[in-house]
Every structure is written in structure tokens, then in C-alpha cells.
Amino acid sequence: MEVKYRVHALKRAMTFSKGVEMPENVLSGDQLAWALVAEKEPSIICKQANVQYDFVANKFIMQCYGQEIFVDVASYTIGSHSPLGEKLLHTLGYFFDLAVLWYLGKAKNIPSSGHMVSPASLSGGEIFQRGSHVLPLDQIAARYGGDVEGFYKRGAELGGQHMEYGDVSLRLFPFPRVPVTIILWEADEEFPARADMFFDTTCEQHLPTDVIWSTAMTSVLIML
């Protein structure tokens, strides 16, 4: 009953606009995402999403790109104490904030498979090949194609792991159960530098495809 009451109160608060209560079917995407998190017991979310919950402060605590991110459902706020965490939430918030909520609300207690997949190969992955949705991986190649040390340094700042793919590669963790691997091929006499991105094959168990795109875009931009 406590959970149902919290969800009902949250939806009423978020659908009340300019003194008029709006029907739930006109809730915006972020409002629905907040409600999605609120309808589950924190202990269940912690197990499924591999995050923690501070029962004193009533906040979820999660690691995103090596930064502590705090999610307060009661006040509808997402925060961080680190400069990189603040960059995620403010500079890149358009891509990142909603993804945080979808992850908390949808993640499942499923370990990574250890097998990688191209985003374009996912169900609905054609979104990654359209206009402004094409990932700007060329910018990563341009910035780090001749600077392997800088590539690894930035990866370390983001809690990344060195991998053994391509010429150099990093595995980042936008969310605990959603690893992203960026592979960099250095320029040579025949070919310019190139960067590729892959997700673990379980990513669709934790996020819908459009949110995977937002996560991929965040992963590119936070590296630049």
C-alpha cells in the first residue's frame, strides 16, 4: 500500500499544472520515468539495477562513468558532487537525465553476457543511422587518433577499463549493468583514424533502444 500511495501522490503532483489536474495520458516522458522509479520498492531497484539506496537521505546512489550520481524521487532531482558528474547532469543532461531514470526503472538482475553488439544491430537500431542520430564517433577518432595516452587518461577519469580490441580500447560504464566499449584504430599511411562503439548484448534487457541511443551519445560526448 505504501508504494501504491507514493506512486499515486507522485502522479498527482506531476500532473497538476496551472491549477488544473491533467489526465495521466498526457504525462511527459520524464514524468512517466519518475513515476516508473517511484512505483518500485527501493530494495528491488537496488538488486535489479545494482545500485545503493540511502534510507536516511532517501536517495538512490549509483555509479555512472565512475561518478557518484544521486537520485531523489521525493524531490524529482538528480545530483552529483563531482565536476564530471555535474557535466553529465547539466551539460549533457539532455541525453543523460532521462536515461538514468529509465535505467533505475527498467534494469533487470541480469549479468553481462561478455559478448558485444553494434548499436545499429539492435532491434530498432536503424535510429543510429539517421541524420542527427548518427553517433559522432569521428570526433573521438579526430581527437585521440594520434593521442593514445590522452584516450586512456580520459578513460581513467571516467572509471574506464583498458580492453584488448583494435589498436586501443576502453570499456566505460554509463550504468552498472550497461557497459559500453569504444575501440580506437590509429591512423596509418592508408587509412585515417576510426572509432567504433559496442554494447553488451544484454543492453536491451535494461533500456529501450531510444534510451540506448541517448546513452551512446552521452558516452561519445563525455569522452571529448
PDB file of C-alpha atoms in Angstrom:
ATOM      1  CA  MET A   1       0.000   0.000   0.000  1.00  0.00           C
ATOM      2  CA  GLU A   2       2.863   2.367   0.771  1.00  0.00           C
ATOM      3  CA  VAL A   3       4.302   2.000  -2.732  1.00  0.00           C
ATOM      4  CA  LYS A   4       0.925   2.495  -4.404  1.00  0.00           C
ATOM      5  CA  TYR A   5       0.302   5.599  -2.309  1.00  0.00           C
ATOM      6  CA  ARG A   6       3.699   7.034  -3.220  1.00  0.00           C
ATOM      7  CA  VAL A   7       3.089   6.475  -6.937  1.00  0.00           C
ATOM      8  CA  HIS A   8      -0.413   7.967  -6.752  1.00  0.00           C
ATOM      9  CA  ALA A   9       0.869  11.039  -4.890  1.00  0.00           C
ATOM     10  CA  LEU A  10       3.744  11.456  -7.335  1.00  0.00           C
ATOM     11  CA  LYS A  11       1.494  11.266 -10.376  1.00  0.00           C
ATOM     12  CA  ARG A  12      -0.969  13.742  -8.866  1.00  0.00           C
ATOM     13  CA  ALA A  13       1.838  16.201  -8.093  1.00  0.00           C
ATOM     14  CA  MET A  14       3.367  15.876 -11.550  1.00  0.00           C
ATOM     15  CA  THR A  15       0.102  16.145 -13.454  1.00  0.00           C
ATOM     16  CA  PHE A  16      -1.080  19.278 -11.667  1.00  0.00           C
ATOM     17  CA  SER A  17      -0.325  22.215 -13.929  1.00  0.00           C
ATOM     18  CA  LYS A  18      -1.525  25.809 -13.607  1.00  0.00           C
ATOM     19  CA  GLY A  19      -4.185  24.814 -11.101  1.00  0.00           C
ATOM     20  CA  VAL A  20      -5.665  22.117 -13.352  1.00  0.00           C
ATOM     21  CA  GLU A  21      -5.113  18.420 -12.865  1.00  0.00           C
ATOM     22  CA  MET A  22      -4.158  16.849 -16.187  1.00  0.00           C
ATOM     23  CA  PRO A  23      -5.036  13.276 -17.195  1.00  0.00           C
ATOM     24  CA  GLU A  24      -2.205  10.772 -16.805  1.00  0.00           C
ATOM     25  CA  ASN A  25      -2.117  10.033 -20.525  1.00  0.00           C
ATOM     26  CA  VAL A  26      -0.548  13.428 -21.185  1.00  0.00           C
ATOM     27  CA  LEU A  27       2.352  12.895 -18.811  1.00  0.00           C
ATOM     28  CA  SER A  28       5.658  13.815 -20.454  1.00  0.00           C
ATOM     29  CA  GLY A  29       8.416  11.240 -20.895  1.00  0.00           C
ATOM     30  CA  ASP A  30      10.379  12.428 -17.880  1.00  0.00           C
ATOM     31  CA  GLN A  31       7.288  12.450 -15.664  1.00  0.00           C
ATOM     32  CA  LEU A  32       6.490   8.883 -16.643  1.00  0.00           C
ATOM     33  CA  ALA A  33      10.094   7.901 -15.965  1.00  0.00           C
ATOM     34  CA  TRP A  34       9.969   9.389 -12.456  1.00  0.00           C
ATOM     35  CA  ALA A  35       6.720   7.524 -11.809  1.00  0.00           C
ATOM     36  CA  LEU A  36       8.321   4.326 -13.104  1.00  0.00           C
ATOM     37  CA  VAL A  37      11.025   4.599 -10.433  1.00  0.00           C
ATOM     38  CA  ALA A  38       8.593   5.601  -7.692  1.00  0.00           C
ATOM     39  CA  GLU A  39       6.338   2.582  -8.206  1.00  0.00           C
ATOM     40  CA  LYS A  40       9.036   0.098  -7.130  1.00  0.00           C
ATOM     41  CA  GLU A  41      10.421  -0.576  -3.682  1.00  0.00           C
ATOM     42  CA  PRO A  42      13.977   0.818  -3.372  1.00  0.00           C
ATOM     43  CA  SER A  43      15.312  -2.594  -2.308  1.00  0.00           C
ATOM     44  CA  ILE A  44      14.029  -4.148  -5.546  1.00  0.00           C
ATOM     45  CA  ILE A  45      15.574  -1.409  -7.688  1.00  0.00           C
ATOM     46  CA  CYS A  46      18.890  -1.795  -5.851  1.00  0.00           C
ATOM     47  CA  LYS A  47      19.028  -5.501  -6.646  1.00  0.00           C
ATOM     48  CA  GLN A  48      17.894  -5.176 -10.248  1.00  0.00           C
ATOM     49  CA  ALA A  49      19.981  -2.125 -11.176  1.00  0.00           C
ATOM     50  CA  ASN A  50      22.980  -2.904  -8.931  1.00  0.00           C
ATOM     51  CA  VAL A  51      22.765   0.452  -7.135  1.00  0.00           C
ATOM     52  CA  GLN A  52      22.541   1.519  -3.494  1.00  0.00           C
ATOM     53  CA  TYR A  53      19.891   3.360  -1.506  1.00  0.00           C
ATOM     54  CA  ASP A  54      20.495   5.764   1.366  1.00  0.00           C
ATOM     55  CA  PHE A  55      17.493   5.183   3.643  1.00  0.00           C
ATOM     56  CA  VAL A  56      18.413   8.230   5.751  1.00  0.00           C
ATOM     57  CA  ALA A  57      18.635  10.699   2.867  1.00  0.00           C
ATOM     58  CA  ASN A  58      16.069   8.732   0.797  1.00  0.00           C
ATOM     59  CA  LYS A  59      18.244   8.789  -2.304  1.00  0.00           C
ATOM     60  CA  PHE A  60      19.490   6.223  -4.777  1.00  0.00           C
ATOM     61  CA  ILE A  61      23.276   6.204  -5.206  1.00  0.00           C
ATOM     62  CA  MET A  62      24.658   4.896  -8.468  1.00  0.00           C
ATOM     63  CA  GLN A  63      27.979   4.837 -10.309  1.00  0.00           C
ATOM     64  CA  CYS A  64      27.877   6.369 -13.790  1.00  0.00           C
ATOM     65  CA  TYR A  65      31.152   6.787 -15.684  1.00  0.00           C
ATOM     66  CA  GLY A  66      32.959   6.446 -12.363  1.00  0.00           C
ATOM     67  CA  GLN A  67      30.955   9.308 -10.794  1.00  0.00           C
ATOM     68  CA  GLU A  68      28.502   9.095  -7.902  1.00  0.00           C
ATOM     69  CA  ILE A  69      25.037  10.129  -9.040  1.00  0.00           C
ATOM     70  CA  PHE A  70      22.212  10.720  -6.534  1.00  0.00           C
ATOM     71  CA  VAL A  71      18.555  10.304  -7.460  1.00  0.00           C
ATOM     72  CA  ASP A  72      15.949  11.742  -5.084  1.00  0.00           C
ATOM     73  CA  VAL A  73      12.481  10.607  -6.112  1.00  0.00           C
ATOM     74  CA  ALA A  74      10.736  12.738  -3.480  1.00  0.00           C
ATOM     75  CA  SER A  75      12.112  15.999  -4.895  1.00  0.00           C
ATOM     76  CA  TYR A  76      12.472  14.836  -8.524  1.00  0.00           C
ATOM     77  CA  THR A  77      16.161  15.763  -8.523  1.00  0.00           C
ATOM     78  CA  ILE A  78      19.327  14.120  -9.821  1.00  0.00           C
ATOM     79  CA  GLY A  79      22.643  15.399  -8.480  1.00  0.00           C
ATOM     80  CA  SER A  80      26.362  14.761  -8.110  1.00  0.00           C
ATOM     81  CA  HIS A  81      29.221  16.163  -6.058  1.00  0.00           C
ATOM     82  CA  SER A  82      31.914  15.698  -8.731  1.00  0.00           C
ATOM     83  CA  PRO A  83      32.713  18.084 -11.615  1.00  0.00           C
ATOM     84  CA  LEU A  84      32.317  15.289 -14.170  1.00  0.00           C
ATOM     85  CA  GLY A  85      29.047  14.257 -12.574  1.00  0.00           C
ATOM     86  CA  GLU A  86      27.835  17.832 -12.850  1.00  0.00           C
ATOM     87  CA  LYS A  87      28.861  17.884 -16.504  1.00  0.00           C
ATOM     88  CA  LEU A  88      26.802  14.750 -17.114  1.00  0.00           C
ATOM     89  CA  LEU A  89      23.750  16.278 -15.470  1.00  0.00           C
ATOM     90  CA  HIS A  90      23.972  19.827 -16.768  1.00  0.00           C
ATOM     91  CA  THR A  91      25.997  19.980 -19.975  1.00  0.00           C
ATOM     92  CA  LEU A  92      24.835  16.548 -21.196  1.00  0.00           C
ATOM     93  CA  GLY A  93      21.588  16.363 -19.244  1.00  0.00           C
ATOM     94  CA  TYR A  94      19.502  16.384 -22.413  1.00  0.00           C
ATOM     95  CA  PHE A  95      20.825  12.899 -23.159  1.00  0.00           C
ATOM     96  CA  PHE A  96      21.665  11.631 -19.686  1.00  0.00           C
ATOM     97  CA  ASP A  97      18.994  12.562 -17.126  1.00  0.00           C
ATOM     98  CA  LEU A  98      16.127  10.600 -18.635  1.00  0.00           C
ATOM     99  CA  ALA A  99      18.389   7.603 -19.242  1.00  0.00           C
ATOM    100  CA  VAL A 100      19.200   7.500 -15.508  1.00  0.00           C
ATOM    101  CA  LEU A 101      15.530   7.152 -14.629  1.00  0.00           C
ATOM    102  CA  TRP A 102      14.796   4.569 -17.312  1.00  0.00           C
ATOM    103  CA  TYR A 103      17.725   2.513 -16.121  1.00  0.00           C
ATOM    104  CA  LEU A 104      16.549   2.572 -12.499  1.00  0.00           C
ATOM    105  CA  GLY A 105      13.016   1.724 -13.515  1.00  0.00           C
ATOM    106  CA  LYS A 106      13.754  -0.954 -16.127  1.00  0.00           C
ATOM    107  CA  ALA A 107      17.076  -2.640 -15.315  1.00  0.00           C
ATOM    108  CA  LYS A 108      16.988  -6.357 -14.582  1.00  0.00           C
ATOM    109  CA  ASN A 109      19.187  -8.513 -12.387  1.00  0.00           C
ATOM    110  CA  ILE A 110      20.959  -9.986 -15.404  1.00  0.00           C
ATOM    111  CA  PRO A 111      24.763 -10.160 -15.644  1.00  0.00           C
ATOM    112  CA  SER A 112      26.603  -9.003 -18.745  1.00  0.00           C
ATOM    113  CA  SER A 113      26.987 -11.643 -21.422  1.00  0.00           C
ATOM    114  CA  GLY A 114      30.537 -10.653 -22.327  1.00  0.00           C
ATOM    115  CA  HIS A 115      29.507 -10.511 -25.993  1.00  0.00           C
ATOM    116  CA  MET A 116      29.366  -7.223 -27.870  1.00  0.00           C
ATOM    117  CA  VAL A 117      26.898  -5.889 -30.402  1.00  0.00           C
ATOM    118  CA  SER A 118      26.898  -2.835 -32.637  1.00  0.00           C
ATOM    119  CA  PRO A 119      24.114  -0.368 -31.716  1.00  0.00           C
ATOM    120  CA  ALA A 120      22.877  -0.420 -35.313  1.00  0.00           C
ATOM    121  CA  SER A 121      22.288  -4.186 -34.985  1.00  0.00           C
ATOM    122  CA  LEU A 122      19.851  -3.806 -32.093  1.00  0.00           C
ATOM    123  CA  SER A 123      16.111  -4.057 -32.527  1.00  0.00           C
ATOM    124  CA  GLY A 124      15.156  -0.632 -33.891  1.00  0.00           C
ATOM    125  CA  GLY A 125      18.858   0.125 -34.315  1.00  0.00           C
ATOM    126  CA  GLU A 126      18.274   1.937 -37.596  1.00  0.00           C
ATOM    127  CA  ILE A 127      17.844   5.037 -35.402  1.00  0.00           C
ATOM    128  CA  PHE A 128      21.653   5.104 -35.135  1.00  0.00           C
ATOM    129  CA  GLN A 129      21.965   5.571 -38.888  1.00  0.00           C
ATOM    130  CA  ARG A 130      19.634   8.552 -39.367  1.00  0.00           C
ATOM    131  CA  GLY A 131      20.703  12.174 -39.657  1.00  0.00           C
ATOM    132  CA  SER A 132      21.440  13.778 -36.304  1.00  0.00           C
ATOM    133  CA  HIS A 133      21.164  10.381 -34.580  1.00  0.00           C
ATOM    134  CA  VAL A 134      24.415   9.179 -36.153  1.00  0.00           C
ATOM    135  CA  LEU A 135      26.956   8.982 -33.354  1.00  0.00           C
ATOM    136  CA  PRO A 136      29.825  11.499 -33.773  1.00  0.00           C
ATOM    137  CA  LEU A 137      32.482   8.825 -33.352  1.00  0.00           C
ATOM    138  CA  ASP A 138      34.557  10.641 -35.973  1.00  0.00           C
ATOM    139  CA  GLN A 139      35.187  13.310 -33.339  1.00  0.00           C
ATOM    140  CA  ILE A 140      36.698  10.727 -30.984  1.00  0.00           C
ATOM    141  CA  ALA A 141      38.887   9.477 -33.837  1.00  0.00           C
ATOM    142  CA  ALA A 142      39.956  13.029 -34.683  1.00  0.00           C
ATOM    143  CA  ARG A 143      40.792  13.873 -31.078  1.00  0.00           C
ATOM    144  CA  TYR A 144      42.542  10.686 -29.995  1.00  0.00           C
ATOM    145  CA  GLY A 145      43.718   9.092 -33.244  1.00  0.00           C
ATOM    146  CA  GLY A 146      47.226  10.383 -32.541  1.00  0.00           C
ATOM    147  CA  ASP A 147      46.928  10.593 -28.749  1.00  0.00           C
ATOM    148  CA  VAL A 148      46.600   7.130 -27.211  1.00  0.00           C
ATOM    149  CA  GLU A 149      47.834   8.428 -23.869  1.00  0.00           C
ATOM    150  CA  GLY A 150      45.095  11.076 -23.840  1.00  0.00           C
ATOM    151  CA  PHE A 151      42.493   8.436 -24.763  1.00  0.00           C
ATOM    152  CA  TYR A 152      43.443   6.262 -21.807  1.00  0.00           C
ATOM    153  CA  LYS A 153      43.752   9.260 -19.481  1.00  0.00           C
ATOM    154  CA  ARG A 154      40.217  10.371 -20.244  1.00  0.00           C
ATOM    155  CA  GLY A 155      39.008   6.822 -19.853  1.00  0.00           C
ATOM    156  CA  ALA A 156      40.614   6.610 -16.404  1.00  0.00           C
ATOM    157  CA  GLU A 157      38.854   9.836 -15.353  1.00  0.00           C
ATOM    158  CA  LEU A 158      35.584   8.147 -16.302  1.00  0.00           C
ATOM    159  CA  GLY A 159      36.309   4.923 -14.434  1.00  0.00           C
ATOM    160  CA  GLY A 160      37.035   3.075 -17.670  1.00  0.00           C
ATOM    161  CA  GLN A 161      38.847  -0.225 -18.140  1.00  0.00           C
ATOM    162  CA  HIS A 162      41.551  -0.965 -20.717  1.00  0.00           C
ATOM    163  CA  MET A 163      40.442  -3.607 -23.201  1.00  0.00           C
ATOM    164  CA  GLU A 164      42.265  -5.599 -25.865  1.00  0.00           C
ATOM    165  CA  TYR A 165      40.333  -4.693 -29.002  1.00  0.00           C
ATOM    166  CA  GLY A 166      41.567  -2.756 -32.029  1.00  0.00           C
ATOM    167  CA  ASP A 167      44.676  -0.655 -31.562  1.00  0.00           C
ATOM    168  CA  VAL A 168      43.404   0.679 -28.229  1.00  0.00           C
ATOM    169  CA  SER A 169      40.056   0.337 -26.473  1.00  0.00           C
ATOM    170  CA  LEU A 170      38.160   1.298 -23.356  1.00  0.00           C
ATOM    171  CA  ARG A 171      35.150  -0.075 -21.565  1.00  0.00           C
ATOM    172  CA  LEU A 172      33.019   2.570 -19.841  1.00  0.00           C
ATOM    173  CA  PHE A 173      30.091   2.030 -17.501  1.00  0.00           C
ATOM    174  CA  PRO A 174      27.334   4.586 -18.079  1.00  0.00           C
ATOM    175  CA  PHE A 175      25.282   2.390 -15.741  1.00  0.00           C
ATOM    176  CA  PRO A 176      26.343  -0.585 -13.621  1.00  0.00           C
ATOM    177  CA  ARG A 177      24.735  -3.171 -15.922  1.00  0.00           C
ATOM    178  CA  VAL A 178      25.274  -1.364 -19.243  1.00  0.00           C
ATOM    179  CA  PRO A 179      28.934  -1.424 -20.323  1.00  0.00           C
ATOM    180  CA  VAL A 180      29.983   0.459 -23.458  1.00  0.00           C
ATOM    181  CA  THR A 181      33.175  -0.386 -25.347  1.00  0.00           C
ATOM    182  CA  ILE A 182      34.911   2.211 -27.510  1.00  0.00           C
ATOM    183  CA  ILE A 183      37.529   0.878 -29.923  1.00  0.00           C
ATOM    184  CA  LEU A 184      40.047   3.248 -31.488  1.00  0.00           C
ATOM    185  CA  TRP A 185      42.008   2.473 -34.637  1.00  0.00           C
ATOM    186  CA  GLU A 186      45.001   4.766 -35.090  1.00  0.00           C
ATOM    187  CA  ALA A 187      45.691   6.478 -38.385  1.00  0.00           C
ATOM    188  CA  ASP A 188      48.259   4.944 -40.726  1.00  0.00           C
ATOM    189  CA  GLU A 189      49.563   5.625 -44.242  1.00  0.00           C
ATOM    190  CA  GLU A 190      46.469   4.087 -45.839  1.00  0.00           C
ATOM    191  CA  PHE A 191      43.563   4.849 -43.526  1.00  0.00           C
ATOM    192  CA  PRO A 192      42.523   7.708 -41.226  1.00  0.00           C
ATOM    193  CA  ALA A 193      41.834   7.078 -37.541  1.00  0.00           C
ATOM    194  CA  ARG A 194      38.500   5.409 -36.778  1.00  0.00           C
ATOM    195  CA  ALA A 195      36.436   4.823 -33.655  1.00  0.00           C
ATOM    196  CA  ASP A 196      33.727   2.205 -33.115  1.00  0.00           C
ATOM    197  CA  MET A 197      31.295   1.614 -30.268  1.00  0.00           C
ATOM    198  CA  PHE A 198      29.701  -1.582 -28.987  1.00  0.00           C
ATOM    199  CA  PHE A 199      27.265  -2.511 -26.233  1.00  0.00           C
ATOM    200  CA  ASP A 200      26.938  -5.752 -24.333  1.00  0.00           C
ATOM    201  CA  THR A 201      24.235  -7.923 -25.904  1.00  0.00           C
ATOM    202  CA  THR A 202      22.152  -7.636 -22.708  1.00  0.00           C
ATOM    203  CA  CYS A 203      21.685  -3.854 -23.092  1.00  0.00           C
ATOM    204  CA  GLU A 204      18.154  -4.274 -24.462  1.00  0.00           C
ATOM    205  CA  GLN A 205      17.162  -6.042 -21.246  1.00  0.00           C
ATOM    206  CA  HIS A 206      17.881  -2.839 -19.316  1.00  0.00           C
ATOM    207  CA  LEU A 207      16.989   0.037 -21.660  1.00  0.00           C
ATOM    208  CA  PRO A 208      14.715   0.714 -24.654  1.00  0.00           C
ATOM    209  CA  THR A 209      16.507   1.408 -27.931  1.00  0.00           C
ATOM    210  CA  ASP A 210      15.964   5.174 -27.911  1.00  0.00           C
ATOM    211  CA  VAL A 211      17.488   5.388 -24.424  1.00  0.00           C
ATOM    212  CA  ILE A 212      20.394   3.202 -25.561  1.00  0.00           C
ATOM    213  CA  TRP A 213      20.956   5.853 -28.237  1.00  0.00           C
ATOM    214  CA  SER A 214      20.969   8.602 -25.580  1.00  0.00           C
ATOM    215  CA  THR A 215      23.443   6.550 -23.543  1.00  0.00           C
ATOM    216  CA  ALA A 216      25.658   6.048 -26.584  1.00  0.00           C
ATOM    217  CA  MET A 217      25.582   9.767 -27.375  1.00  0.00           C
ATOM    218  CA  THR A 218      26.483  10.602 -23.767  1.00  0.00           C
ATOM    219  CA  SER A 219      29.386   8.142 -23.940  1.00  0.00           C
ATOM    220  CA  VAL A 220      30.786   9.850 -27.036  1.00  0.00           C
ATOM    221  CA  LEU A 221      30.377  13.399 -25.765  1.00  0.00           C
ATOM    222  CA  ILE A 222      31.789  12.764 -22.285  1.00  0.00           C
ATOM    223  CA  MET A 223      34.989  11.498 -23.933  1.00  0.00           C
ATOM    224  CA  LEU A 224      35.507  14.760 -25.852  1.00  0.00           C
TER     225      LEU A 224
END
